[in-house]
Amino acid sequence: MSIETTSTGVLMIIAVMTFVTLLTRFGGPFLMSYVTISPRIESFINTMASSVLIAILTPMAVEGDWGARAALGTTALLMLTLRKPLPAIAGGILAAGLVRYWLA
Amino acid sequence: MPSQSVPYRLDPSRVRSEFIRLLPISLFVVAFGAAFGLAAVQTGIIPLEVTLMSAAVFAGASQFAALELWGDQVALLPLVAITFAINSRHILMGASLYPMLRDLPVGQRYGILLVLTDANWAVAAQDYQNGHRNLEVILGGGAVLWIAWLVGTLLGVYFGGLIQDPASLGMDMVLGCFLLAMALGGRKSPRVLLAWVVAAGAAMVAYWWLPPHTHVVAGALAGGAVGYFWLEKTPA
């Protein structure tokens, strides 16, 4: 089944995407309202939370170019030493720019 | 770990300060919004509908993916499947906020989730790990990110991409570096580190061998399983 990309068709496509995305935004808390939050479940969602970030970032580093790796490496190093996000993020972006400039 | 169940009242002044706090990262979101706006009009979508898509969907990666499906027709099933797969991380992100969200009135609970996205969630999750309940950043930070995404889209639609080659300036790494800083700013323990190793491994396995866009959920659930089986000793 397909939707024509006419003016009304595109509105339908937007509606479908909005609905599906809304389901994902509402789905987690909705499902959790049926779960009893035992210490075990709380431990699960707490470790899951930071694991979401790791799961987003790992392929970026593994499959990314040297600029991406330099960015993430620099941010990690600065964050662990300075414990301040802004310089860590700025340093990471700078590192990506420099590495890509040298390798270009 | 804050687990007391007292009603949560959103503090308007903190909502405003979280809006300001995420203003810097939002400036980069403007650049990505412009890239989307430009790509979308080049795909042949009319400006009004491009803008409407950004305002209503507000999920960049899935919007870019939709453009890949574009033609005279868009196949419905792949559209639904890809949008769901890319955005399914929201389910886990929302679930992780539930210990705080359950203390909000239902209307506010789902209201603030309308603007749930990676950056404001990462801040809320980090704050929670450090013992602060911060749902204000979901609303205030989400609002500034939404405005930035919309402004960026409009700029891209009407003025083209803002920057010739964002990647050469390292701009494509802004969100990645931001999320990494948030992850490393949270509490670290042997248990969390093991969860991260497991999450990273599972994410790569999924990235290489499972259907596209499943790696975030696979990695996150694998990391969560470590927490499920390895409980932290509760302080007496």
Tab-separated table of C-alpha atoms in Angstrom:
chain	number	residue	atom	x	y	z
A	1	MET	CA	0.000	0.000	0.000
A	2	SER	CA	1.332	3.419	-0.942
A	3	ILE	CA	0.451	7.064	-0.471
A	4	GLU	CA	0.668	9.418	-3.476
A	5	THR	CA	2.891	12.408	-2.797
A	6	THR	CA	0.196	14.859	-3.804
A	7	SER	CA	-0.560	17.740	-1.488
A	8	THR	CA	-3.139	15.784	0.517
A	9	GLY	CA	-1.036	12.644	0.294
A	10	VAL	CA	1.891	14.392	1.948
A	11	LEU	CA	-0.420	15.546	4.718
A	12	MET	CA	-1.332	11.901	5.243
A	13	ILE	CA	2.343	10.912	5.314
A	14	ILE	CA	2.995	13.585	7.941
A	15	ALA	CA	0.009	12.359	9.949
A	16	VAL	CA	1.267	8.760	9.833
A	17	MET	CA	4.785	9.780	10.918
A	18	THR	CA	3.411	12.001	13.671
A	19	PHE	CA	1.185	9.223	14.977
A	20	VAL	CA	3.953	6.603	14.987
A	21	THR	CA	6.419	8.990	16.639
A	22	LEU	CA	3.831	9.962	19.235
A	23	LEU	CA	3.328	6.281	20.047
A	24	THR	CA	7.057	5.995	20.756
A	25	ARG	CA	7.065	9.154	22.927
A	26	PHE	CA	4.021	8.046	24.948
A	27	GLY	CA	4.661	4.305	24.845
A	28	GLY	CA	7.363	3.952	27.490
A	29	PRO	CA	5.606	5.687	30.395
A	30	PHE	CA	2.276	4.161	29.308
A	31	LEU	CA	3.660	0.617	29.462
A	32	MET	CA	5.521	1.366	32.691
A	33	SER	CA	2.242	2.390	34.350
A	34	TYR	CA	1.333	-1.325	34.268
A	35	VAL	CA	4.629	-2.405	35.812
A	36	THR	CA	5.281	-2.494	39.533
A	37	ILE	CA	8.551	-0.655	40.080
A	38	SER	CA	10.490	-3.145	42.168
A	39	PRO	CA	14.128	-2.397	43.062
A	40	ARG	CA	15.053	-4.823	40.273
A	41	ILE	CA	12.988	-2.929	37.678
A	42	GLU	CA	14.386	0.375	38.932
A	43	SER	CA	17.901	-1.012	38.560
A	44	PHE	CA	17.001	-2.174	35.034
A	45	ILE	CA	15.719	1.201	33.877
A	46	ASN	CA	18.620	3.050	35.471
A	47	THR	CA	21.305	1.014	33.724
A	48	MET	CA	19.227	0.999	30.551
A	49	ALA	CA	19.145	4.806	30.547
A	50	SER	CA	22.874	5.360	30.158
A	51	SER	CA	23.090	2.278	27.922
A	52	VAL	CA	20.808	4.068	25.420
A	53	LEU	CA	23.527	6.684	25.029
A	54	ILE	CA	26.300	4.097	24.710
A	55	ALA	CA	24.275	2.216	22.091
A	56	ILE	CA	23.802	5.417	20.058
A	57	LEU	CA	27.479	6.386	20.327
A	58	THR	CA	29.332	3.097	19.786
A	59	PRO	CA	28.471	2.662	16.075
A	60	MET	CA	29.300	6.361	15.572
A	61	ALA	CA	32.830	5.668	16.814
A	62	VAL	CA	33.289	2.208	15.258
A	63	GLU	CA	31.810	2.949	11.828
A	64	GLY	CA	32.633	6.660	11.752
A	65	ASP	CA	35.664	8.383	10.232
A	66	TRP	CA	38.742	9.456	12.203
A	67	GLY	CA	37.124	12.849	12.742
A	68	ALA	CA	34.208	11.221	14.575
A	69	ARG	CA	36.579	9.101	16.657
A	70	ALA	CA	38.753	12.095	17.527
A	71	ALA	CA	35.643	14.048	18.550
A	72	LEU	CA	34.304	11.347	20.859
A	73	GLY	CA	37.764	10.515	22.247
A	74	THR	CA	38.510	14.154	23.037
A	75	THR	CA	35.115	14.707	24.639
A	76	ALA	CA	35.569	11.582	26.785
A	77	LEU	CA	39.043	12.628	27.904
A	78	LEU	CA	38.041	16.214	28.725
A	79	MET	CA	34.831	15.140	30.449
A	80	LEU	CA	36.668	12.646	32.670
A	81	THR	CA	39.398	15.145	33.593
A	82	LEU	CA	37.546	18.486	33.761
A	83	ARG	CA	34.030	17.161	34.551
A	84	LYS	CA	32.567	20.143	32.667
A	85	PRO	CA	30.354	19.400	29.632
A	86	LEU	CA	30.807	22.614	27.648
A	87	PRO	CA	34.612	22.505	27.237
A	88	ALA	CA	34.398	18.745	26.635
A	89	ILE	CA	31.861	19.184	23.818
A	90	ALA	CA	33.689	22.168	22.309
A	91	GLY	CA	36.974	20.245	22.412
A	92	GLY	CA	35.389	17.274	20.676
A	93	ILE	CA	33.980	19.366	17.832
A	94	LEU	CA	37.291	21.164	17.429
A	95	ALA	CA	39.107	17.816	17.286
A	96	ALA	CA	36.781	16.557	14.528
A	97	GLY	CA	37.315	19.746	12.525
A	98	LEU	CA	41.109	19.599	12.882
A	99	VAL	CA	41.436	15.901	12.053
A	100	ARG	CA	39.248	16.311	8.958
A	101	TYR	CA	41.265	19.357	7.919
A	102	TRP	CA	44.554	17.418	8.177
A	103	LEU	CA	43.226	14.307	6.482
A	104	ALA	CA	41.387	16.187	3.723
B	1	MET	CA	18.485	7.049	44.322
B	2	PRO	CA	15.405	9.289	44.643
B	3	SER	CA	12.446	6.937	44.800
B	4	GLN	CA	10.071	8.794	47.082
B	5	SER	CA	6.583	9.216	45.679
B	6	VAL	CA	5.675	12.831	46.288
B	7	PRO	CA	3.604	14.781	43.742
B	8	TYR	CA	5.875	16.508	41.251
B	9	ARG	CA	5.107	20.129	40.507
B	10	LEU	CA	6.772	21.671	37.481
B	11	ASP	CA	8.474	24.881	38.577
B	12	PRO	CA	7.970	27.603	35.898
B	13	SER	CA	11.191	29.437	36.792
B	14	ARG	CA	13.186	26.212	36.435
B	15	VAL	CA	11.453	25.515	33.108
B	16	ARG	CA	12.732	28.897	31.934
B	17	SER	CA	16.259	28.294	33.210
B	18	GLU	CA	16.370	24.872	31.480
B	19	PHE	CA	15.198	26.596	28.283
B	20	ILE	CA	18.243	28.883	28.566
B	21	ARG	CA	20.515	25.963	29.526
B	22	LEU	CA	19.797	24.141	26.270
B	23	LEU	CA	19.946	27.285	24.135
B	24	PRO	CA	23.614	26.694	23.086
B	25	ILE	CA	22.986	23.151	21.808
B	26	SER	CA	19.819	24.419	20.116
B	27	LEU	CA	21.888	26.718	17.923
B	28	PHE	CA	23.433	23.599	16.392
B	29	VAL	CA	19.990	22.061	16.020
B	30	VAL	CA	19.117	25.098	13.862
B	31	ALA	CA	21.910	24.064	11.480
B	32	PHE	CA	20.564	20.506	11.237
B	33	GLY	CA	17.044	21.812	10.780
B	34	ALA	CA	18.305	23.927	7.884
B	35	ALA	CA	19.938	20.858	6.349
B	36	PHE	CA	16.621	19.023	6.613
B	37	GLY	CA	14.607	21.936	5.224
B	38	LEU	CA	16.893	22.203	2.216
B	39	ALA	CA	16.917	18.438	1.583
B	40	ALA	CA	13.130	18.270	1.879
B	41	VAL	CA	12.390	21.049	-0.641
B	42	GLN	CA	14.958	19.519	-2.985
B	43	THR	CA	13.020	16.255	-2.673
B	44	GLY	CA	9.989	18.168	-3.920
B	45	ILE	CA	7.914	18.726	-0.795
B	46	ILE	CA	6.255	22.144	-0.661
B	47	PRO	CA	7.558	24.568	2.026
B	48	LEU	CA	4.360	24.580	4.076
B	49	GLU	CA	4.357	20.801	4.372
B	50	VAL	CA	8.088	20.610	5.156
B	51	THR	CA	7.492	23.040	8.011
B	52	LEU	CA	4.443	21.136	9.170
B	53	MET	CA	6.425	17.891	9.196
B	54	SER	CA	9.160	19.373	11.390
B	55	ALA	CA	6.633	20.916	13.759
B	56	ALA	CA	4.511	17.788	14.141
B	57	VAL	CA	7.019	14.930	13.876
B	58	PHE	CA	10.010	16.657	15.570
B	59	ALA	CA	12.348	13.698	15.118
B	60	GLY	CA	15.183	14.559	12.749
B	61	ALA	CA	16.673	11.175	11.930
B	62	SER	CA	13.305	9.695	10.973
B	63	GLN	CA	12.445	12.769	8.897
B	64	PHE	CA	15.672	12.396	6.899
B	65	ALA	CA	14.904	8.679	6.505
B	66	ALA	CA	11.430	9.493	5.139
B	67	LEU	CA	13.024	11.574	2.385
B	68	GLU	CA	14.921	8.452	1.301
B	69	LEU	CA	11.577	6.747	0.644
B	70	TRP	CA	10.230	9.660	-1.407
B	71	GLY	CA	9.009	9.261	-4.967
B	72	ASP	CA	5.697	9.736	-6.777
B	73	GLN	CA	4.424	7.478	-4.036
B	74	VAL	CA	5.628	6.566	-0.573
B	75	ALA	CA	5.144	2.954	0.504
B	76	LEU	CA	3.183	2.954	3.738
B	77	LEU	CA	4.614	-0.112	5.475
B	78	PRO	CA	8.304	0.850	5.113
B	79	LEU	CA	7.410	4.397	6.219
B	80	VAL	CA	5.760	3.111	9.394
B	81	ALA	CA	8.479	0.523	10.044
B	82	ILE	CA	11.413	2.907	9.611
B	83	THR	CA	9.782	5.722	11.573
B	84	PHE	CA	9.020	3.310	14.392
B	85	ALA	CA	12.450	1.659	14.369
B	86	ILE	CA	14.389	4.928	14.430
B	87	ASN	CA	12.157	6.489	17.090
B	88	SER	CA	11.701	3.386	19.236
B	89	ARG	CA	14.499	4.677	21.482
B	90	HIS	CA	11.877	7.174	22.764
B	91	ILE	CA	10.028	4.241	24.348
B	92	LEU	CA	13.050	3.358	26.458
B	93	MET	CA	13.878	6.986	27.159
B	94	GLY	CA	10.331	7.669	28.339
B	95	ALA	CA	10.293	4.487	30.427
B	96	SER	CA	13.481	5.556	32.205
B	97	LEU	CA	11.768	8.791	33.260
B	98	TYR	CA	8.726	6.973	34.625
B	99	PRO	CA	9.800	7.046	38.299
B	100	MET	CA	9.535	10.850	38.013
B	101	LEU	CA	6.713	11.053	35.468
B	102	ARG	CA	4.341	8.977	37.601
B	103	ASP	CA	4.331	11.784	40.179
B	104	LEU	CA	3.006	14.288	37.595
B	105	PRO	CA	-0.693	14.672	36.769
B	106	VAL	CA	-1.524	12.563	33.693
B	107	GLY	CA	-2.132	15.567	31.433
B	108	GLN	CA	1.238	17.126	32.222
B	109	ARG	CA	2.937	13.727	32.063
B	110	TYR	CA	1.967	13.162	28.442
B	111	GLY	CA	2.065	16.876	27.631
B	112	ILE	CA	5.779	17.246	28.306
B	113	LEU	CA	6.484	13.992	26.434
B	114	LEU	CA	5.401	15.763	23.223
B	115	VAL	CA	8.826	17.432	23.164
B	116	LEU	CA	10.855	14.467	24.434
B	117	THR	CA	14.022	14.157	22.369
B	118	ASP	CA	17.616	12.961	22.779
B	119	ALA	CA	19.269	16.070	24.196
B	120	ASN	CA	16.727	17.104	26.828
B	121	TRP	CA	16.242	13.483	27.867
B	122	ALA	CA	20.014	12.989	28.261
B	123	VAL	CA	20.166	15.933	30.660
B	124	ALA	CA	17.189	14.663	32.679
B	125	ALA	CA	18.666	11.143	32.836
B	126	GLN	CA	22.063	12.431	33.960
B	127	ASP	CA	20.501	14.645	36.614
B	128	TYR	CA	18.447	11.706	37.872
B	129	GLN	CA	21.552	9.530	38.127
B	130	ASN	CA	23.084	12.301	40.225
B	131	GLY	CA	20.060	12.435	42.496
B	132	HIS	CA	18.176	15.427	41.040
B	133	ARG	CA	14.630	15.161	39.753
B	134	ASN	CA	14.543	17.369	36.689
B	135	LEU	CA	11.486	17.118	34.459
B	136	GLU	CA	11.667	20.854	33.853
B	137	VAL	CA	14.406	20.215	31.290
B	138	ILE	CA	12.067	17.948	29.325
B	139	LEU	CA	9.599	20.826	28.958
B	140	GLY	CA	11.905	23.880	28.879
B	141	GLY	CA	14.753	22.186	27.023
B	142	GLY	CA	12.286	20.438	24.718
B	143	ALA	CA	10.624	23.756	23.896
B	144	VAL	CA	13.881	25.440	22.893
B	145	LEU	CA	14.941	22.385	20.845
B	146	TRP	CA	11.550	22.302	19.098
B	147	ILE	CA	11.724	26.019	18.269
B	148	ALA	CA	15.293	25.569	17.000
B	149	TRP	CA	14.267	22.612	14.804
B	150	LEU	CA	11.397	24.654	13.375
B	151	VAL	CA	13.444	27.826	12.822
B	152	GLY	CA	16.191	25.746	11.217
B	153	THR	CA	13.715	24.012	8.917
B	154	LEU	CA	12.263	27.370	7.829
B	155	LEU	CA	15.729	28.790	7.157
B	156	GLY	CA	16.627	25.721	5.121
B	157	VAL	CA	13.376	25.866	3.162
B	158	TYR	CA	13.697	29.533	2.260
B	159	PHE	CA	17.427	30.256	2.349
B	160	GLY	CA	19.094	26.874	1.760
B	161	GLY	CA	21.699	25.239	3.995
B	162	LEU	CA	23.320	27.680	6.407
B	163	ILE	CA	26.768	26.164	6.222
B	164	GLN	CA	28.378	24.789	3.087
B	165	ASP	CA	29.863	21.651	4.640
B	166	PRO	CA	28.872	21.167	8.293
B	167	ALA	CA	30.907	17.947	8.605
B	168	SER	CA	34.204	19.674	7.734
B	169	LEU	CA	33.682	21.876	10.806
B	170	GLY	CA	32.895	18.887	13.011
B	171	MET	CA	29.298	20.103	13.336
B	172	ASP	CA	27.856	16.644	12.716
B	173	MET	CA	29.497	15.525	15.960
B	174	VAL	CA	27.815	18.106	18.199
B	175	LEU	CA	24.982	15.861	19.323
B	176	GLY	CA	27.282	12.846	19.689
B	177	CYS	CA	29.724	14.794	21.883
B	178	PHE	CA	26.833	16.228	23.888
B	179	LEU	CA	25.332	12.794	24.558
B	180	LEU	CA	28.752	11.369	25.464
B	181	ALA	CA	29.380	14.202	27.920
B	182	MET	CA	26.006	13.477	29.528
B	183	ALA	CA	26.752	9.734	29.761
B	184	LEU	CA	30.145	10.317	31.362
B	185	GLY	CA	28.741	12.967	33.709
B	186	GLY	CA	26.464	10.422	35.380
B	187	ARG	CA	27.395	8.044	38.173
B	188	LYS	CA	29.939	5.394	37.284
B	189	SER	CA	30.365	2.107	39.097
B	190	PRO	CA	31.661	-1.336	38.096
B	191	ARG	CA	28.033	-2.282	37.467
B	192	VAL	CA	27.447	0.663	35.138
B	193	LEU	CA	30.725	0.051	33.322
B	194	LEU	CA	29.826	-3.605	32.719
B	195	ALA	CA	26.410	-2.478	31.444
B	196	TRP	CA	28.147	-0.113	29.002
B	197	VAL	CA	30.476	-2.823	27.696
B	198	VAL	CA	27.513	-5.158	27.186
B	199	ALA	CA	25.446	-2.349	25.607
B	200	ALA	CA	28.281	-1.425	23.233
B	201	GLY	CA	28.788	-5.048	22.182
B	202	ALA	CA	25.077	-5.684	21.672
B	203	ALA	CA	24.694	-2.441	19.726
B	204	MET	CA	27.470	-3.452	17.322
B	205	VAL	CA	26.095	-6.974	16.898
B	206	ALA	CA	22.692	-5.471	16.071
B	207	TYR	CA	24.256	-2.816	13.847
B	208	TRP	CA	26.043	-5.424	11.750
B	209	TRP	CA	23.637	-8.354	11.748
B	210	LEU	CA	20.137	-7.269	12.754
B	211	PRO	CA	17.731	-5.163	10.633
B	212	PRO	CA	18.714	-1.479	10.284
B	213	HIS	CA	17.958	0.954	13.142
B	214	THR	CA	17.606	-1.753	15.804
B	215	HIS	CA	21.004	-1.182	17.437
B	216	VAL	CA	19.945	1.451	19.967
B	217	VAL	CA	17.133	-0.619	21.431
B	218	ALA	CA	19.205	-3.833	21.355
B	219	GLY	CA	22.151	-2.196	23.130
B	220	ALA	CA	20.000	-0.407	25.680
B	221	LEU	CA	18.034	-3.527	26.617
B	222	ALA	CA	21.252	-5.561	26.910
B	223	GLY	CA	22.738	-2.891	29.187
B	224	GLY	CA	19.522	-2.802	31.198
B	225	ALA	CA	19.687	-6.579	31.657
B	226	VAL	CA	22.978	-6.116	33.518
B	227	GLY	CA	21.160	-3.834	35.947
B	228	TYR	CA	18.305	-6.319	36.246
B	229	PHE	CA	20.580	-9.141	37.343
B	230	TRP	CA	23.192	-7.092	39.225
B	231	LEU	CA	21.486	-5.009	41.861
B	232	GLU	CA	23.284	-2.214	43.594
B	233	LYS	CA	23.589	-2.691	47.330
B	234	THR	CA	20.954	-0.426	48.825
B	235	PRO	CA	22.357	1.925	51.452
B	236	ALA	CA	21.008	0.990	54.885
